[in-house]
Amino acid sequence: MPSNIRNFFEAIPVVTRNLLFINVLMFIATLINENFMVGTFAMFYPSSWFFRWWQPLTHMFMHGGVWHILFNMYTLVMFGMVVERVLGTRKFLILYFVTGFGAVLLHTGVEWIQVQSLLKEIDAGSAEAQQTYFDLLRTPMLGASGAIYGVLVAFAMLYPEAKMTLLFPPVTLDAKWMVLIFIGIELVTGITGAAVSVAHFAHLGGALFGFLLVRYWQNKQKLY
């Protein structure tokens, strides 16, 4: 490995670096055997025949495509490096997994509400509701995005005035406003049902639990 690349990876804090490596390894394994990896390690609704007890953890290391993992890992490295150096290794690890589990919790909670409505329609004889319920049970949720949103929220809370610039459109805003806009978009698209292939409420769950955890540490004066 060229020295400049090796030096770059060595400069990444230990938790961020290891999370990056695990995600990349899991993605390579998914490219080799997608059906097995998704069916085993992505997150399915608890009453699905695909559900396994370890999926609330392993789904965080699964990705559905090249752009999916590239965006998440780029964001993890860019913002995770900063947040980990501020919080320290232990707190950053806690932040990452609490927000990842928070993403599962909110996503599954919203699905549970949807399931209750579908079951009532199924009892009333709706074939369309039966198909929708079947599709829900076999549709996985995967990706580090929930935890990534938690990291983004933590960064915005630590450095609210820091400038963030989008690649497209090339807009620059304070971190607090940029992250709030991201969250607002996720909330609107989640409620309206736009971009149904995206787990909007998982993103919102990660953001919410990230906010609550960092605020708790701040109130207890245990942030640093």
Coordinates of C-alpha atoms in Angstrom, one line a residue:
M1 CA 0.0 0.0 0.0
P2 CA 1.4 3.5 -0.9
S3 CA 2.6 5.4 2.1
N4 CA 0.2 8.3 1.6
I5 CA -2.8 6.0 1.6
R6 CA -1.4 4.1 4.6
N7 CA -0.9 7.4 6.4
F8 CA -4.4 8.5 5.6
F9 CA -5.9 5.3 7.1
E10 CA -3.7 5.5 10.1
A11 CA -4.9 9.0 10.8
I12 CA -8.5 7.8 11.0
P13 CA -9.4 7.2 14.7
V14 CA -9.7 3.5 15.7
V15 CA -13.5 3.1 15.9
T16 CA -14.2 5.0 12.7
R17 CA -11.5 3.0 10.9
N18 CA -12.7 -0.4 12.1
L19 CA -16.3 0.5 11.3
L20 CA -15.2 1.4 7.8
F21 CA -13.4 -1.9 7.3
I22 CA -16.3 -4.0 8.6
N23 CA -18.7 -2.3 6.3
V24 CA -16.5 -2.8 3.3
L25 CA -15.9 -6.4 4.1
M26 CA -19.7 -7.0 4.5
F27 CA -20.3 -5.3 1.2
I28 CA -17.8 -7.5 -0.6
A29 CA -19.4 -10.5 0.9
T30 CA -22.8 -9.2 -0.3
L31 CA -21.5 -8.9 -3.8
I32 CA -20.3 -12.5 -3.6
N33 CA -23.6 -13.9 -2.3
E34 CA -26.3 -11.3 -2.1
N35 CA -29.3 -13.6 -1.3
F36 CA -27.6 -15.2 1.7
M37 CA -26.1 -11.9 3.1
V38 CA -29.3 -9.9 2.8
G39 CA -31.6 -12.7 3.9
T40 CA -29.4 -13.4 6.9
F41 CA -28.0 -10.1 8.1
A42 CA -30.4 -7.3 6.9
M43 CA -33.2 -6.2 9.2
F44 CA -36.7 -7.8 8.7
Y45 CA -39.9 -7.2 10.5
P46 CA -39.9 -9.4 13.7
S47 CA -42.8 -11.6 12.4
S48 CA -41.1 -12.2 9.1
W49 CA -39.8 -15.7 8.3
F50 CA -36.5 -14.0 7.4
F51 CA -36.1 -12.4 10.9
R52 CA -33.1 -13.4 13.1
W53 CA -32.3 -12.1 16.5
W54 CA -29.0 -10.6 15.5
Q55 CA -30.4 -8.5 12.6
P56 CA -30.9 -5.3 14.7
L57 CA -27.1 -5.3 15.0
T58 CA -25.9 -6.7 11.7
H59 CA -28.2 -4.5 9.5
M60 CA -25.9 -1.6 10.3
F61 CA -23.1 -3.2 8.3
M62 CA -25.1 -4.0 5.2
H63 CA -25.6 -1.9 2.1
G64 CA -27.7 -2.2 -1.0
G65 CA -25.4 -0.8 -3.7
V66 CA -22.2 1.0 -4.5
W67 CA -23.6 4.5 -4.1
H68 CA -25.2 3.5 -0.8
I69 CA -22.0 2.4 0.8
L70 CA -19.9 5.1 -0.7
F71 CA -22.2 7.9 0.6
N72 CA -22.4 6.3 4.1
M73 CA -18.7 5.6 4.4
Y74 CA -17.7 9.0 3.1
T75 CA -20.0 10.6 5.7
L76 CA -18.7 8.3 8.4
V77 CA -15.1 9.2 7.7
M78 CA -15.6 12.9 7.3
F79 CA -17.7 13.5 10.4
G80 CA -16.9 10.4 12.4
M81 CA -13.2 11.3 12.6
V82 CA -14.1 14.7 14.2
V83 CA -16.8 13.3 16.6
E84 CA -14.7 10.4 17.7
R85 CA -11.7 12.7 18.5
V86 CA -14.0 14.9 20.6
L87 CA -16.0 12.2 22.4
G88 CA -13.3 9.7 22.7
T89 CA -13.3 6.0 21.5
R90 CA -15.7 4.7 24.1
K91 CA -18.4 7.4 23.8
F92 CA -18.2 7.4 20.0
L93 CA -18.7 3.6 20.0
I94 CA -21.7 4.0 22.3
L95 CA -23.1 6.8 20.1
Y96 CA -22.8 4.8 17.0
F97 CA -24.6 1.7 18.3
V98 CA -27.2 3.5 20.3
T99 CA -28.2 5.5 17.2
G100 CA -28.1 2.4 15.0
F101 CA -30.4 0.6 17.4
G102 CA -32.6 3.7 17.7
A103 CA -33.0 3.6 13.9
V104 CA -34.3 0.0 14.1
L105 CA -36.6 0.9 17.0
L106 CA -38.3 3.8 15.2
H107 CA -38.4 2.0 11.8
T108 CA -39.9 -1.1 13.3
G109 CA -42.4 0.9 15.5
V110 CA -43.7 2.7 12.4
E111 CA -43.9 -0.7 10.6
W112 CA -45.9 -2.1 13.6
I113 CA -48.5 0.7 13.3
Q114 CA -48.7 -0.1 9.6
V115 CA -49.1 -3.8 10.3
Q116 CA -52.0 -3.2 12.7
S117 CA -53.9 -1.3 10.0
L118 CA -53.2 -3.9 7.4
L119 CA -54.3 -6.8 9.6
K120 CA -57.7 -5.0 10.2
E121 CA -58.1 -4.7 6.4
I122 CA -57.1 -8.3 5.9
D123 CA -59.7 -9.4 8.4
A124 CA -62.2 -7.4 6.3
G125 CA -61.2 -9.4 3.3
S126 CA -58.9 -7.0 1.5
A127 CA -56.6 -8.9 -1.0
E128 CA -54.6 -5.7 -1.6
A129 CA -53.8 -5.4 2.2
Q130 CA -52.8 -9.0 2.2
Q131 CA -50.3 -8.4 -0.6
T132 CA -49.0 -5.2 1.1
Y133 CA -48.5 -7.2 4.3
F134 CA -46.7 -9.9 2.5
D135 CA -44.4 -7.4 0.8
L136 CA -43.6 -5.7 4.1
L137 CA -42.6 -9.0 5.7
R138 CA -40.1 -9.8 2.9
T139 CA -38.7 -6.3 2.5
P140 CA -35.4 -5.8 4.4
M141 CA -34.0 -2.6 6.0
L142 CA -30.2 -2.3 5.7
G143 CA -27.5 0.2 5.9
A144 CA -25.5 2.3 8.3
S145 CA -27.6 5.4 7.5
G146 CA -29.4 5.5 10.9
A147 CA -26.1 5.5 12.8
I148 CA -24.6 8.0 10.2
Y149 CA -27.5 10.4 11.0
G150 CA -26.7 10.1 14.6
V151 CA -23.1 11.0 13.9
L152 CA -24.2 14.0 11.8
V153 CA -26.5 15.2 14.6
A154 CA -23.7 14.9 17.1
F155 CA -21.3 16.9 14.8
A156 CA -24.0 19.6 14.4
M157 CA -24.4 19.8 18.2
L158 CA -20.7 19.9 18.8
Y159 CA -20.0 22.4 16.0
P160 CA -23.3 24.2 15.2
E161 CA -21.6 27.0 13.4
A162 CA -19.2 24.9 11.3
K163 CA -19.8 25.2 7.5
M164 CA -21.2 22.3 5.5
T165 CA -21.3 22.4 1.7
L166 CA -23.4 20.1 -0.5
L167 CA -21.8 18.8 -3.7
F168 CA -25.0 19.3 -5.5
P169 CA -26.4 21.9 -5.3
P170 CA -23.3 23.7 -4.1
V171 CA -25.0 25.3 -1.0
T172 CA -23.1 26.2 2.1
L173 CA -24.8 26.5 5.5
D174 CA -24.1 26.2 9.2
A175 CA -24.0 22.6 10.3
K176 CA -27.1 23.0 12.6
W177 CA -29.2 24.3 9.7
M178 CA -27.9 21.8 7.2
V179 CA -28.7 18.8 9.5
L180 CA -32.1 20.3 10.4
I181 CA -32.9 20.5 6.6
F182 CA -31.8 16.9 6.1
I183 CA -34.1 15.8 9.0
G184 CA -37.0 17.9 7.7
I185 CA -36.7 16.3 4.3
E186 CA -36.6 12.8 5.9
L187 CA -39.7 13.6 8.0
V188 CA -41.7 15.0 5.0
T189 CA -40.7 12.1 2.7
G190 CA -41.4 9.6 5.4
I191 CA -44.9 10.9 6.2
T192 CA -45.9 11.4 2.5
G193 CA -44.5 8.0 1.4
A194 CA -42.1 9.5 -1.2
A195 CA -39.1 7.4 -2.1
V196 CA -40.6 4.2 -0.6
S197 CA -37.3 2.3 -1.1
V198 CA -35.6 4.5 1.6
A199 CA -36.1 3.8 5.3
H200 CA -36.8 7.4 6.2
F201 CA -37.9 6.6 9.8
A202 CA -34.7 4.7 10.4
H203 CA -32.8 7.9 9.5
L204 CA -35.0 9.9 11.8
G205 CA -34.6 7.3 14.6
G206 CA -30.8 7.6 14.4
A207 CA -31.0 11.4 14.4
L208 CA -33.4 11.4 17.4
F209 CA -31.4 9.0 19.5
G210 CA -28.2 10.9 18.6
F211 CA -29.7 14.1 19.8
L212 CA -31.0 12.6 23.0
L213 CA -27.7 10.9 23.9
V214 CA -25.5 13.9 23.2
R215 CA -28.0 16.2 25.1
Y216 CA -27.9 13.7 28.0
W217 CA -24.1 13.8 28.1
Q218 CA -24.2 17.6 27.9
N219 CA -26.6 17.9 30.8
K220 CA -24.6 15.5 32.9
Q221 CA -21.4 17.3 31.9
K222 CA -20.0 14.0 30.7
L223 CA -19.6 14.9 27.0
Y224 CA -15.8 15.0 26.9

